[in-house]
Amino acid sequence: MSPAEHYDPRGLEERWQHRWREGFCRFAQPDRLGLEPPRDKYYVLDMFPYPSGKLHMGHARNYAIGDVIARYRHRNGHTVLHPMGWDAFGLPAENAAIQRDIHPDEWTQANIATFKEAMSRLGIPYNWDREVDTSKPDYYGWTQWIFLQLYEMNLVERKASPANWCPSCQTVLANEQVVGGLCERCDGKVTQKHLEQWFFKITDYAQELLDDLEALPEWPEQVRTMQRNWIGRSEGVEFELPIDGLDEAFSVFTTRVDTVYGMTYVVLAPEHRLVEKLAQGTGHEAEVQQFVDEVLAQDRFLRAADETEKVGVFTGRYAVNPVNGRRVPIWVANYVLLEYGTGVVMAVPAHDTRDFAFARKYGLEILPVIMPPGETLTAAAMNDAYVEPGVMANSGAFDGRESTAALDDIAKMMEREGYGRRVINYRLRDWCISRQRYWGTPIPLVHCPKCGVVPVPYEKLPVELPHLVDFRPQGISPLEEAADWVAVDCPRCGKPARREVDTMDTFVDSSWYFLRYCAPSAELPFDKEQADIWMPVDTYIGGINHAVLHLMYARFITKALRDAGLHSVDEPFKRLFTQGMVTLGGKAMSKSRGNVVGIDTVCDKYGADTGRIFTLFASPPDREMEWTEEGVEGIYRFLSRLWRLFDGRWELASTEYDPDSLDDELKALHRKRHAVVKKFTKDIERIHFNTAVAAAMELVNDTYGYEAHGEVAESAHPVVAACLRDLVDVLAPFAPFLCEELNARLGESTSVHDRPWPTWDEDALEADIVTLPVQVNGKIRGQVTVAADADEETIREIALADENVARYTDGKEVKFFKVVPGKLVTIAVK
Ligand code: ANZ
Ligand code: ZN
């Protein structure tokens, strides 16, 4: 035996890094895809990072998940695409650059270099020949190209609208970027600002975006639900209400037209165009104006929140309920939003919780029109709204009808009489894509005094971002400062005109990068034929924080580009996997919190393999995992133990043996190794890596166990040799460096990472030993392990001799003894 060598991850990992790069491993070649069309493609995609700050173990976990899947698929004969790139534009880079007083481009490129280095230390062989950098003209020129396509398709619109404005970031935000009234980026309070903005008409795709969620069974249900809620489809009725004494009418949107006879007042959003006119001449003008001003100064998001107190004011006017001619007072209240439905609500306090609270507060009438089965509600006795269906009352010809059944008939009546119709409403709003920031894709449009808005011709793309020295936000777009750049001849009439100075939301950049990766092209944003081969992404891995934003936008852009004829897939991501956070001290690792463990630190101390396995083993990959020093050390010890198991017998004897000729102990080992291969196969497919690794640990233990009292020989027993070989095989995607080393030392001359994935023998798994729980007088008291074909007599003997069982049976008379084969032993004693 050779003297024991220590497991030295540093030297070993560096050595393999080198050899792989030199061509030893096919999978490690960055240009491995070549030009051949893939036979059985598999597209693994990790959400690309903002190259800001340093990579930490939270990132490492994300990328390790993708790498395990990629390696596994490659070894199963797939042509695997696993690309990486940089979401390089955007606020994080810009803010960081401002802080350090360097240019965002310089800052970004420096980070990209660091990120790449860290990824290579982790041993992740991305298809670097497909790398994208969204801040480079050869990428953002195509983002502009796509903008122009959407413009031609009438999916781009300029709207003056109250925009979400973040005073601290000095920019407009999309609704999706405002969380509970705060800026998603800086947590600052968001205000409203009236601005002309560019929008993508994502609402044109609302129904398809909703319907196609059904075609995504491999997405987490939670994410699909969040998307469904964000789209917020509701079916209802819109009908007109004439205004008493005014030649005006407005419409209301309701999902509960069955309650229409119970409307006792109506409520307008404070921003509604008719508010001022309604109050005119009623003597309520001043009061209404003051109320509106107050509400508009309030936060638009908190305004409608459940916890917010509902406040309002009477306009002095009345509307007429078209179904029964009743006059009802018109109010203005904070809880009605202009952007939803028609911005007017028919209030039915008896059956709507918000309306109920409001009516009680202001002494407005409450009229129950839906009765719980067998009950009669009276306004005075009600403590809250009755929101369930029931039997209609106080509803004219509909009295006595079941409310859910009558709903449709009331809608039909309104349609017949010409003042109402059935409509579908969506909560989804159009996507505001303009930003008053520097570090983004310039919007390829020109404003001409004569021709209006003129798109930049395709052949003039890219519209390059000028290199600005002072790019700090000033409330207007910093690009305004680049006078030479702004001044341009109108592409249509040739006269002096001005470039659009807003840049695009970076979510536009990330809404199509997966298409560029799989089908790079010099003539188009991506090649159609290649895109149709590679798309959809088979597994997409990223954070749950993108459940609505990025994933909704990417789905929309994919559909729009399909409709532009650029490719033919409906959905970009077949399976979505949302990984859990890595926490330190119970909080998600983050640079801003300062609780990060850097990849370099871990690689220096323990090696990449230990870091990778720890992040994948400590908990299921979709759950949080807490980074602990003891935990990493545990994994390091495991890998050292694995190393020692191989040590001294690098030249293994044969792994051939006849399973029928094995003694019990070797047979158990034989069963175990097949079970482990099966477990890894199934668990990698389900992304349950932690249980797979646990099974490998057991096999290591069992092998040591056999060795401890088995024959210690110069060359291992073929079953042990086969165990070692299996361990190398199945752990290779997790610990690529160490397994490559062990594989080489076993005498293999080719890379384990290019070897076919091992198979298992289902027959080997059949246990011929069973463990049966033993019940005494109805309670489980112990268990017995017996041969699967043991007879009742044998089982009885073993069961009664078991010390746990004996505690309840000793000295007592056995009245009853029964074996349910393979399941249970039942004993009754007295
Ligand atoms: C009368 C009614 C009676 C309502 C009742 C509900 C219960 P979803 O399901 O989310 O689409 N609504 C309509 N427009 C609104 C606006 N701009 N701001 C605030 N609330 C508005 O919600 C539809 C319901 O929300 C509508 O149905 C309307 O109240 C209210 F027993 O009409 B309902
Ligand atoms: Zn012009």
Coordinates of C-alpha atoms in Angstrom, one line a residue, residues 251-743:
S251 CA -70.6 53.3 -16.0
V252 CA -69.9 51.1 -13.1
F253 CA -68.1 47.7 -13.2
T254 CA -69.4 45.0 -10.9
T255 CA -68.8 41.3 -10.4
R256 CA -72.0 41.1 -8.4
V257 CA -74.8 42.3 -10.6
D258 CA -77.1 40.1 -8.6
T259 CA -76.9 42.7 -5.8
V260 CA -77.9 45.6 -8.1
Y261 CA -81.2 46.2 -6.3
G262 CA -79.2 46.7 -3.1
M263 CA -77.2 49.7 -4.4
T264 CA -77.7 52.5 -1.9
Y265 CA -75.0 54.9 -3.2
V266 CA -72.3 55.1 -5.8
V267 CA -68.6 56.0 -5.4
L268 CA -66.2 57.6 -7.8
A269 CA -62.5 57.6 -7.7
P270 CA -61.1 61.0 -6.7
E271 CA -59.3 61.3 -10.0
H272 CA -62.5 60.6 -12.0
R273 CA -63.1 63.2 -14.8
L274 CA -66.6 64.0 -13.6
V275 CA -65.9 64.7 -9.9
E276 CA -65.6 68.5 -10.3
K277 CA -68.6 68.8 -12.5
L278 CA -70.8 66.7 -10.2
A279 CA -70.1 69.0 -7.3
Q280 CA -70.6 72.2 -9.3
G281 CA -73.7 74.1 -8.1
T282 CA -74.5 71.8 -5.3
G283 CA -72.8 73.8 -2.5
H284 CA -70.4 70.9 -1.9
E285 CA -67.7 72.2 -4.2
A286 CA -65.2 73.3 -1.6
E287 CA -65.5 70.2 0.5
V288 CA -65.1 67.9 -2.5
Q289 CA -62.1 69.8 -3.8
Q290 CA -60.4 69.6 -0.4
F291 CA -61.1 65.9 -0.1
V292 CA -59.7 65.1 -3.6
D293 CA -56.6 67.1 -2.9
E294 CA -56.0 65.2 0.3
V295 CA -56.4 61.8 -1.2
L296 CA -54.3 62.6 -4.2
A297 CA -51.5 63.5 -1.9
Q298 CA -51.8 60.0 -0.3
D299 CA -50.0 56.9 -1.4
R300 CA -51.8 55.3 -4.3
F301 CA -50.9 51.8 -3.2
L302 CA -51.7 52.1 0.5
R303 CA -54.9 53.9 -0.4
A304 CA -56.8 50.8 -1.4
A305 CA -55.2 48.5 1.2
D306 CA -57.6 46.6 3.5
E307 CA -56.1 48.2 6.6
T308 CA -56.5 51.7 5.3
E309 CA -59.5 53.6 6.7
K310 CA -62.1 54.2 4.1
V311 CA -63.0 57.9 3.8
G312 CA -65.2 59.8 1.5
V313 CA -67.3 62.9 0.8
F314 CA -70.8 63.4 -0.7
T315 CA -70.8 65.3 -4.0
G316 CA -74.3 66.7 -3.6
R317 CA -75.6 64.8 -6.6
Y318 CA -77.7 61.6 -7.2
A319 CA -77.6 58.9 -9.8
V320 CA -80.5 56.8 -10.9
N321 CA -80.4 53.0 -10.6
P322 CA -81.6 51.8 -14.0
V323 CA -83.2 48.6 -12.7
N324 CA -85.7 50.3 -10.4
G325 CA -85.4 54.1 -10.9
R326 CA -84.1 54.7 -7.3
R327 CA -82.1 57.8 -6.7
V328 CA -78.9 57.1 -4.9
P329 CA -76.3 59.6 -3.6
I330 CA -73.0 60.0 -5.4
W331 CA -69.9 59.9 -3.2
V332 CA -66.1 60.2 -3.8
A333 CA -63.9 57.9 -1.7
N334 CA -60.3 56.9 -1.3
Y335 CA -61.0 53.2 -1.8
V336 CA -62.0 53.4 -5.4
L337 CA -59.2 53.3 -7.9
L338 CA -59.3 55.1 -11.2
E339 CA -57.4 52.5 -13.1
Y340 CA -59.6 49.6 -12.3
G341 CA -62.9 48.8 -14.0
T342 CA -64.5 52.2 -14.8
G343 CA -63.3 54.0 -11.7
V344 CA -66.8 54.0 -10.3
V345 CA -68.4 51.5 -7.9
M346 CA -72.0 50.7 -7.2
A347 CA -72.0 50.4 -3.5
V348 CA -74.0 47.6 -1.9
P349 CA -73.2 47.8 1.8
A350 CA -75.3 44.9 2.7
H351 CA -73.2 42.5 0.7
D352 CA -69.7 44.1 0.4
T353 CA -67.4 44.5 3.4
R354 CA -65.8 47.7 2.4
D355 CA -69.1 49.3 1.4
F356 CA -70.6 48.1 4.7
A357 CA -67.9 49.8 6.8
F358 CA -68.2 53.0 4.7
A359 CA -72.0 53.1 5.0
R360 CA -71.9 52.6 8.8
K361 CA -69.3 55.3 9.1
Y362 CA -71.3 57.9 7.1
G363 CA -74.8 56.7 8.1
L364 CA -75.7 55.6 4.6
E365 CA -78.6 53.2 3.9
I366 CA -78.0 49.5 4.0
L367 CA -80.5 47.4 2.1
P368 CA -80.2 43.6 2.2
V369 CA -81.2 41.9 -1.1
I370 CA -79.5 38.5 -0.7
M371 CA -80.8 36.3 2.2
P372 CA -78.9 33.4 3.7
P373 CA -81.0 30.2 3.1
G374 CA -83.9 30.2 5.6
E375 CA -83.0 33.6 7.1
T376 CA -84.1 37.2 6.8
L377 CA -81.5 39.9 7.2
T378 CA -82.4 43.3 8.5
A379 CA -80.0 46.2 8.2
A380 CA -80.2 47.1 11.8
A381 CA -79.2 43.6 13.0
M382 CA -76.3 43.2 10.6
N383 CA -72.7 43.4 12.0
D384 CA -71.0 42.9 8.7
A385 CA -71.8 42.4 5.1
Y386 CA -73.3 39.1 4.0
V387 CA -71.1 38.2 1.1
E388 CA -72.2 34.7 0.3
P389 CA -74.8 33.8 -2.4
G390 CA -78.4 33.3 -1.3
V391 CA -82.0 34.0 -2.1
M392 CA -82.9 37.3 -3.7
A393 CA -85.2 39.8 -1.9
N394 CA -86.2 43.4 -2.5
S395 CA -85.3 42.8 -6.1
G396 CA -88.5 43.2 -8.0
A397 CA -89.2 40.4 -10.5
F398 CA -86.1 38.5 -9.2
D399 CA -87.4 38.0 -5.6
G400 CA -87.1 34.4 -4.5
R401 CA -84.5 33.5 -7.1
E402 CA -81.2 31.8 -6.2
S403 CA -78.7 34.7 -6.6
T404 CA -76.0 32.8 -8.5
A405 CA -78.5 31.6 -11.0
A406 CA -80.1 35.0 -11.4
L407 CA -76.8 36.7 -12.1
D408 CA -76.8 35.9 -15.8
D409 CA -80.5 36.8 -16.2
I410 CA -79.9 40.3 -14.8
A411 CA -77.0 40.7 -17.2
K412 CA -79.2 39.6 -20.1
M413 CA -82.0 42.0 -19.0
M414 CA -79.5 44.9 -19.0
E415 CA -78.2 43.9 -22.4
R416 CA -81.7 43.7 -23.7
E417 CA -82.6 47.1 -22.4
G418 CA -79.5 48.6 -23.8
Y419 CA -77.7 50.1 -20.8
G420 CA -75.4 47.3 -19.7
R421 CA -73.2 44.5 -21.1
R422 CA -71.1 41.7 -19.8
V423 CA -67.3 42.5 -19.7
I424 CA -64.1 41.0 -18.7
N425 CA -61.7 43.1 -16.6
Y426 CA -58.0 42.6 -16.0
R427 CA -56.0 44.0 -13.2
L428 CA -52.9 43.9 -15.4
R429 CA -51.7 47.3 -16.6
D430 CA -49.6 48.1 -19.6
W431 CA -45.9 48.0 -19.0
C432 CA -44.3 51.3 -18.6
I433 CA -40.8 50.9 -20.1
S434 CA -39.3 54.4 -20.2
R435 CA -36.8 55.4 -17.6
Q436 CA -35.1 58.7 -17.0
R437 CA -31.8 57.1 -16.3
Y438 CA -28.5 56.9 -18.2
W439 CA -27.4 53.3 -17.9
G440 CA -29.9 51.6 -20.2
T441 CA -30.8 50.9 -23.8
P442 CA -31.7 54.1 -25.6
I443 CA -35.2 54.1 -27.0
P444 CA -34.7 54.2 -30.8
L445 CA -37.1 57.0 -31.6
V446 CA -36.8 60.6 -32.9
H447 CA -39.0 63.5 -32.2
C448 CA -39.4 65.7 -35.2
P449 CA -41.3 69.1 -35.0
K450 CA -42.9 68.3 -38.3
C451 CA -43.3 64.6 -38.5
G452 CA -43.9 63.8 -34.8
V453 CA -42.5 60.6 -33.5
V454 CA -40.4 58.8 -36.1
P455 CA -38.7 55.4 -35.5
V456 CA -35.0 55.1 -36.2
P457 CA -34.6 53.0 -39.3
Y458 CA -33.5 49.4 -38.7
E459 CA -30.3 49.9 -40.7
K460 CA -29.3 52.8 -38.4
L461 CA -29.2 50.5 -35.3
P462 CA -27.7 50.4 -32.8
V463 CA -28.4 53.8 -31.5
E464 CA -25.3 53.9 -29.3
L465 CA -25.4 55.2 -25.8
P466 CA -23.1 58.2 -25.6
H467 CA -20.3 58.1 -23.2
L468 CA -21.5 60.6 -20.6
V469 CA -19.2 61.9 -17.9
D470 CA -22.0 63.2 -15.7
F471 CA -24.8 60.6 -15.7
R472 CA -26.4 61.4 -12.4
P473 CA -30.1 61.5 -12.4
Q474 CA -31.5 65.0 -12.3
G475 CA -35.2 64.4 -12.7
I476 CA -35.0 64.5 -16.4
S477 CA -33.1 62.0 -18.5
P478 CA -29.3 62.6 -18.2
L479 CA -29.1 61.9 -21.9
E480 CA -30.6 65.4 -22.4
E481 CA -27.0 66.6 -21.6
A482 CA -25.5 65.0 -24.6
A483 CA -26.4 67.8 -26.9
D484 CA -24.5 66.4 -29.9
W485 CA -26.2 63.1 -29.5
V486 CA -29.7 64.4 -29.0
A487 CA -29.5 66.6 -32.2
V488 CA -30.2 64.4 -35.1
D489 CA -31.8 64.8 -38.6
C490 CA -35.3 63.4 -38.8
P491 CA -35.1 60.1 -40.6
R492 CA -38.3 61.0 -42.5
C493 CA -37.9 64.7 -43.6
G494 CA -34.2 65.3 -42.9
K495 CA -34.8 68.4 -40.9
P496 CA -33.3 69.0 -37.4
A497 CA -35.0 66.8 -34.8
R498 CA -34.3 65.4 -31.4
R499 CA -33.6 61.9 -30.1
E500 CA -35.8 60.3 -27.5
V501 CA -33.8 60.8 -24.3
D502 CA -35.4 58.1 -22.1
T503 CA -33.8 54.7 -21.8
M504 CA -35.6 51.3 -21.5
D505 CA -36.4 49.5 -18.3
T506 CA -33.8 46.8 -17.9
F507 CA -36.5 44.2 -17.8
V508 CA -36.8 44.7 -21.6
D509 CA -33.2 43.6 -21.9
S510 CA -33.8 40.4 -19.9
S511 CA -37.1 39.6 -21.6
W512 CA -35.4 38.0 -24.6
Y513 CA -31.8 37.1 -23.7
F514 CA -32.6 33.4 -23.6
L515 CA -33.5 33.6 -27.3
R516 CA -30.1 35.3 -28.1
Y517 CA -28.2 32.6 -26.2
C518 CA -29.7 29.7 -28.1
A519 CA -29.7 31.2 -31.6
P520 CA -27.1 34.0 -32.1
S521 CA -27.3 35.6 -35.4
A522 CA -25.7 38.5 -37.3
E523 CA -28.8 39.5 -39.2
L524 CA -31.5 39.3 -36.6
P525 CA -31.8 39.3 -32.8
F526 CA -31.8 35.6 -33.1
D527 CA -32.0 32.9 -35.7
K528 CA -35.5 31.4 -36.2
E529 CA -34.4 27.9 -37.1
Q530 CA -32.1 27.6 -34.1
A531 CA -34.6 29.2 -31.8
D532 CA -37.2 26.7 -32.8
I533 CA -34.8 23.9 -32.1
W534 CA -33.7 25.0 -28.7
M535 CA -36.7 26.7 -27.3
P536 CA -38.4 26.4 -24.8
V537 CA -35.8 26.4 -22.0
D538 CA -36.1 23.0 -20.4
T539 CA -35.2 24.1 -16.9
Y540 CA -35.0 27.7 -15.8
I541 CA -33.5 28.3 -12.4
G542 CA -33.8 31.5 -10.4
G543 CA -35.3 33.4 -7.5
I544 CA -38.9 33.5 -6.5
N545 CA -38.5 37.3 -6.4
H546 CA -38.9 37.3 -10.2
A547 CA -42.3 35.4 -10.0
V548 CA -44.2 38.3 -11.5
L549 CA -41.9 40.8 -13.0
H550 CA -39.3 39.2 -15.2
L551 CA -41.3 36.0 -15.8
M552 CA -44.4 37.9 -17.0
Y553 CA -42.4 40.2 -19.2
A554 CA -40.4 37.3 -20.7
R555 CA -43.6 35.4 -21.5
F556 CA -45.1 38.5 -23.1
I557 CA -42.1 39.3 -25.3
T558 CA -41.8 35.6 -26.3
K559 CA -45.5 35.7 -27.5
A560 CA -45.1 39.1 -29.2
L561 CA -42.0 37.9 -31.1
R562 CA -43.8 34.7 -32.1
D563 CA -46.6 36.9 -33.5
A564 CA -43.9 38.9 -35.4
G565 CA -43.0 35.6 -37.1
L566 CA -39.5 35.5 -35.5
H567 CA -40.0 32.0 -33.9
S568 CA -42.7 29.6 -33.2
V569 CA -42.9 28.8 -29.5
D570 CA -45.7 29.9 -27.2
E571 CA -44.0 29.8 -23.8
P572 CA -40.3 30.4 -23.1
F573 CA -39.8 28.3 -20.0
K574 CA -41.0 24.7 -19.7
R575 CA -39.9 24.0 -16.2
L576 CA -39.3 26.7 -13.6
F577 CA -37.3 26.0 -10.5
T578 CA -37.1 28.6 -7.8
Q579 CA -34.2 28.0 -5.5
G580 CA -34.2 28.8 -1.8
M581 CA -32.0 31.5 -0.3
V582 CA -28.7 30.9 1.4
T583 CA -28.9 32.5 4.8
L584 CA -26.3 33.5 7.3
G585 CA -27.5 34.2 10.8
G586 CA -31.1 33.6 9.6
K587 CA -31.0 36.4 7.0
A588 CA -30.6 36.0 3.3
M589 CA -27.0 36.6 2.3
S590 CA -26.7 40.0 0.8
K591 CA -24.0 42.4 0.2
S592 CA -26.0 45.3 1.6
R593 CA -26.6 43.4 4.8
G594 CA -22.9 42.5 5.0
N595 CA -23.6 38.8 5.8
V596 CA -22.0 37.2 2.9
V597 CA -19.6 34.3 2.5
G598 CA -17.5 34.8 -0.6
I599 CA -16.9 32.0 -3.1
D600 CA -13.2 32.7 -3.0
T601 CA -13.1 32.3 0.7
V602 CA -14.8 28.9 0.6
C603 CA -12.7 27.7 -2.4
D604 CA -9.5 28.7 -0.6
K605 CA -10.4 27.0 2.6
Y606 CA -12.4 23.9 1.6
G607 CA -12.4 23.7 -2.2
A608 CA -15.2 24.3 -4.6
D609 CA -16.5 20.7 -4.3
T610 CA -17.2 21.1 -0.6
G611 CA -18.9 24.5 -1.2
R612 CA -21.1 23.1 -4.0
I613 CA -22.1 20.0 -2.1
F614 CA -22.9 21.9 1.1
T615 CA -25.3 24.3 -0.6
L616 CA -27.0 21.4 -2.3
F617 CA -27.1 19.1 0.7
A618 CA -28.0 21.2 3.7
S619 CA -31.7 21.4 2.6
P620 CA -33.8 20.8 -0.4
P621 CA -32.7 23.2 -3.1
D622 CA -36.0 25.0 -3.2
R623 CA -35.8 25.8 0.5
E624 CA -33.7 28.1 2.5
M625 CA -30.4 26.8 3.8
E626 CA -28.4 28.3 6.6
W627 CA -24.7 28.6 6.1
T628 CA -22.8 27.3 9.1
E629 CA -19.1 26.6 9.6
E630 CA -19.9 23.2 11.2
G631 CA -22.0 22.3 8.1
V632 CA -19.2 23.1 5.6
E633 CA -16.8 21.2 7.7
G634 CA -19.1 18.2 7.8
I635 CA -19.0 18.1 4.0
Y636 CA -15.3 18.6 3.9
R637 CA -14.9 15.6 6.3
F638 CA -17.3 13.6 4.1
L639 CA -15.2 14.2 1.0
S640 CA -12.0 13.4 2.9
R641 CA -13.6 10.2 4.0
L642 CA -14.5 9.4 0.5
W643 CA -10.9 10.1 -0.6
R644 CA -9.6 7.7 2.1
L645 CA -11.9 5.0 1.0
F646 CA -10.1 5.0 -2.3
D647 CA -6.7 5.6 -1.0
G648 CA -4.2 2.8 -1.4
R649 CA -6.0 0.9 -4.1
W650 CA -6.0 3.2 -7.1
E651 CA -5.7 0.2 -9.4
L652 CA -8.9 -1.5 -8.8
A653 CA -9.5 -5.1 -9.7
S654 CA -12.5 -6.1 -11.6
T655 CA -15.9 -4.9 -10.8
E656 CA -17.4 -8.0 -12.3
Y657 CA -19.2 -10.4 -10.0
D658 CA -22.1 -12.8 -9.8
P659 CA -24.8 -11.4 -7.5
D660 CA -26.2 -14.8 -6.7
S661 CA -22.9 -16.0 -5.3
L662 CA -22.6 -13.2 -2.6
D663 CA -22.9 -13.7 1.1
D664 CA -25.5 -11.6 3.0
E665 CA -23.3 -8.7 3.8
L666 CA -22.0 -8.3 0.2
K667 CA -25.5 -8.8 -1.1
A668 CA -26.7 -5.9 1.0
L669 CA -23.9 -3.8 -0.4
H670 CA -24.8 -4.9 -3.9
R671 CA -28.4 -3.8 -3.2
K672 CA -27.3 -0.5 -1.8
R673 CA -25.2 0.5 -4.7
H674 CA -28.0 -0.1 -7.2
A675 CA -30.4 1.8 -4.9
V676 CA -28.0 4.7 -4.8
V677 CA -27.7 4.9 -8.6
K678 CA -31.5 4.8 -8.8
K679 CA -31.9 7.4 -6.1
F680 CA -29.4 9.8 -7.8
T681 CA -31.2 9.4 -11.1
K682 CA -34.7 10.1 -9.7
D683 CA -33.5 12.8 -7.3
I684 CA -31.6 14.8 -9.9
E685 CA -34.6 14.7 -12.1
R686 CA -36.8 16.0 -9.3
I687 CA -34.1 18.4 -8.1
H688 CA -34.0 16.8 -4.6
F689 CA -30.3 16.8 -4.4
N690 CA -30.0 16.7 -0.7
T691 CA -31.5 13.2 -0.4
A692 CA -29.3 11.9 -3.1
V693 CA -26.2 13.1 -1.4
A694 CA -27.4 11.6 1.9
A695 CA -27.7 8.2 0.1
A696 CA -24.1 8.5 -1.1
M697 CA -23.0 9.2 2.4
E698 CA -24.8 6.0 3.5
L699 CA -23.1 4.0 0.8
V700 CA -19.7 5.4 1.9
N701 CA -20.5 4.3 5.5
D702 CA -21.7 0.8 4.4
T703 CA -18.6 0.3 2.4
Y704 CA -16.4 1.3 5.3
G705 CA -18.5 -1.0 7.4
Y706 CA -17.8 -4.0 5.2
E707 CA -14.2 -3.1 5.0
A708 CA -13.9 -2.9 8.8
H709 CA -14.4 -6.6 9.2
G710 CA -14.2 -7.9 5.7
E711 CA -11.0 -9.1 4.2
V712 CA -8.6 -6.2 3.9
A713 CA -6.9 -6.8 0.7
E714 CA -4.5 -5.1 -1.7
S715 CA -7.3 -4.8 -4.2
A716 CA -10.9 -4.4 -3.3
H717 CA -13.5 -7.0 -3.6
P718 CA -15.4 -6.6 -6.9
V719 CA -18.5 -5.4 -5.1
V720 CA -16.5 -2.8 -3.2
A721 CA -14.8 -1.8 -6.4
A722 CA -18.2 -1.4 -8.0
C723 CA -19.4 0.7 -5.1
L724 CA -16.3 3.0 -5.5
R725 CA -16.9 3.3 -9.1
D726 CA -20.6 4.1 -8.6
L727 CA -19.8 6.8 -6.1
V728 CA -17.5 8.5 -8.5
D729 CA -20.1 8.2 -11.2
V730 CA -23.0 9.7 -9.3
L731 CA -21.2 12.3 -7.3
A732 CA -19.4 13.7 -10.3
P733 CA -22.0 16.3 -11.1
F734 CA -21.9 17.5 -7.5
A735 CA -18.1 17.3 -6.8
P736 CA -16.7 17.5 -10.4
F737 CA -13.1 18.1 -9.4
L738 CA -12.7 15.4 -6.8
C739 CA -14.6 12.8 -8.8
E740 CA -12.5 13.5 -11.8
E741 CA -9.4 12.9 -9.8
L742 CA -10.7 9.7 -8.2
N743 CA -11.7 8.5 -11.6

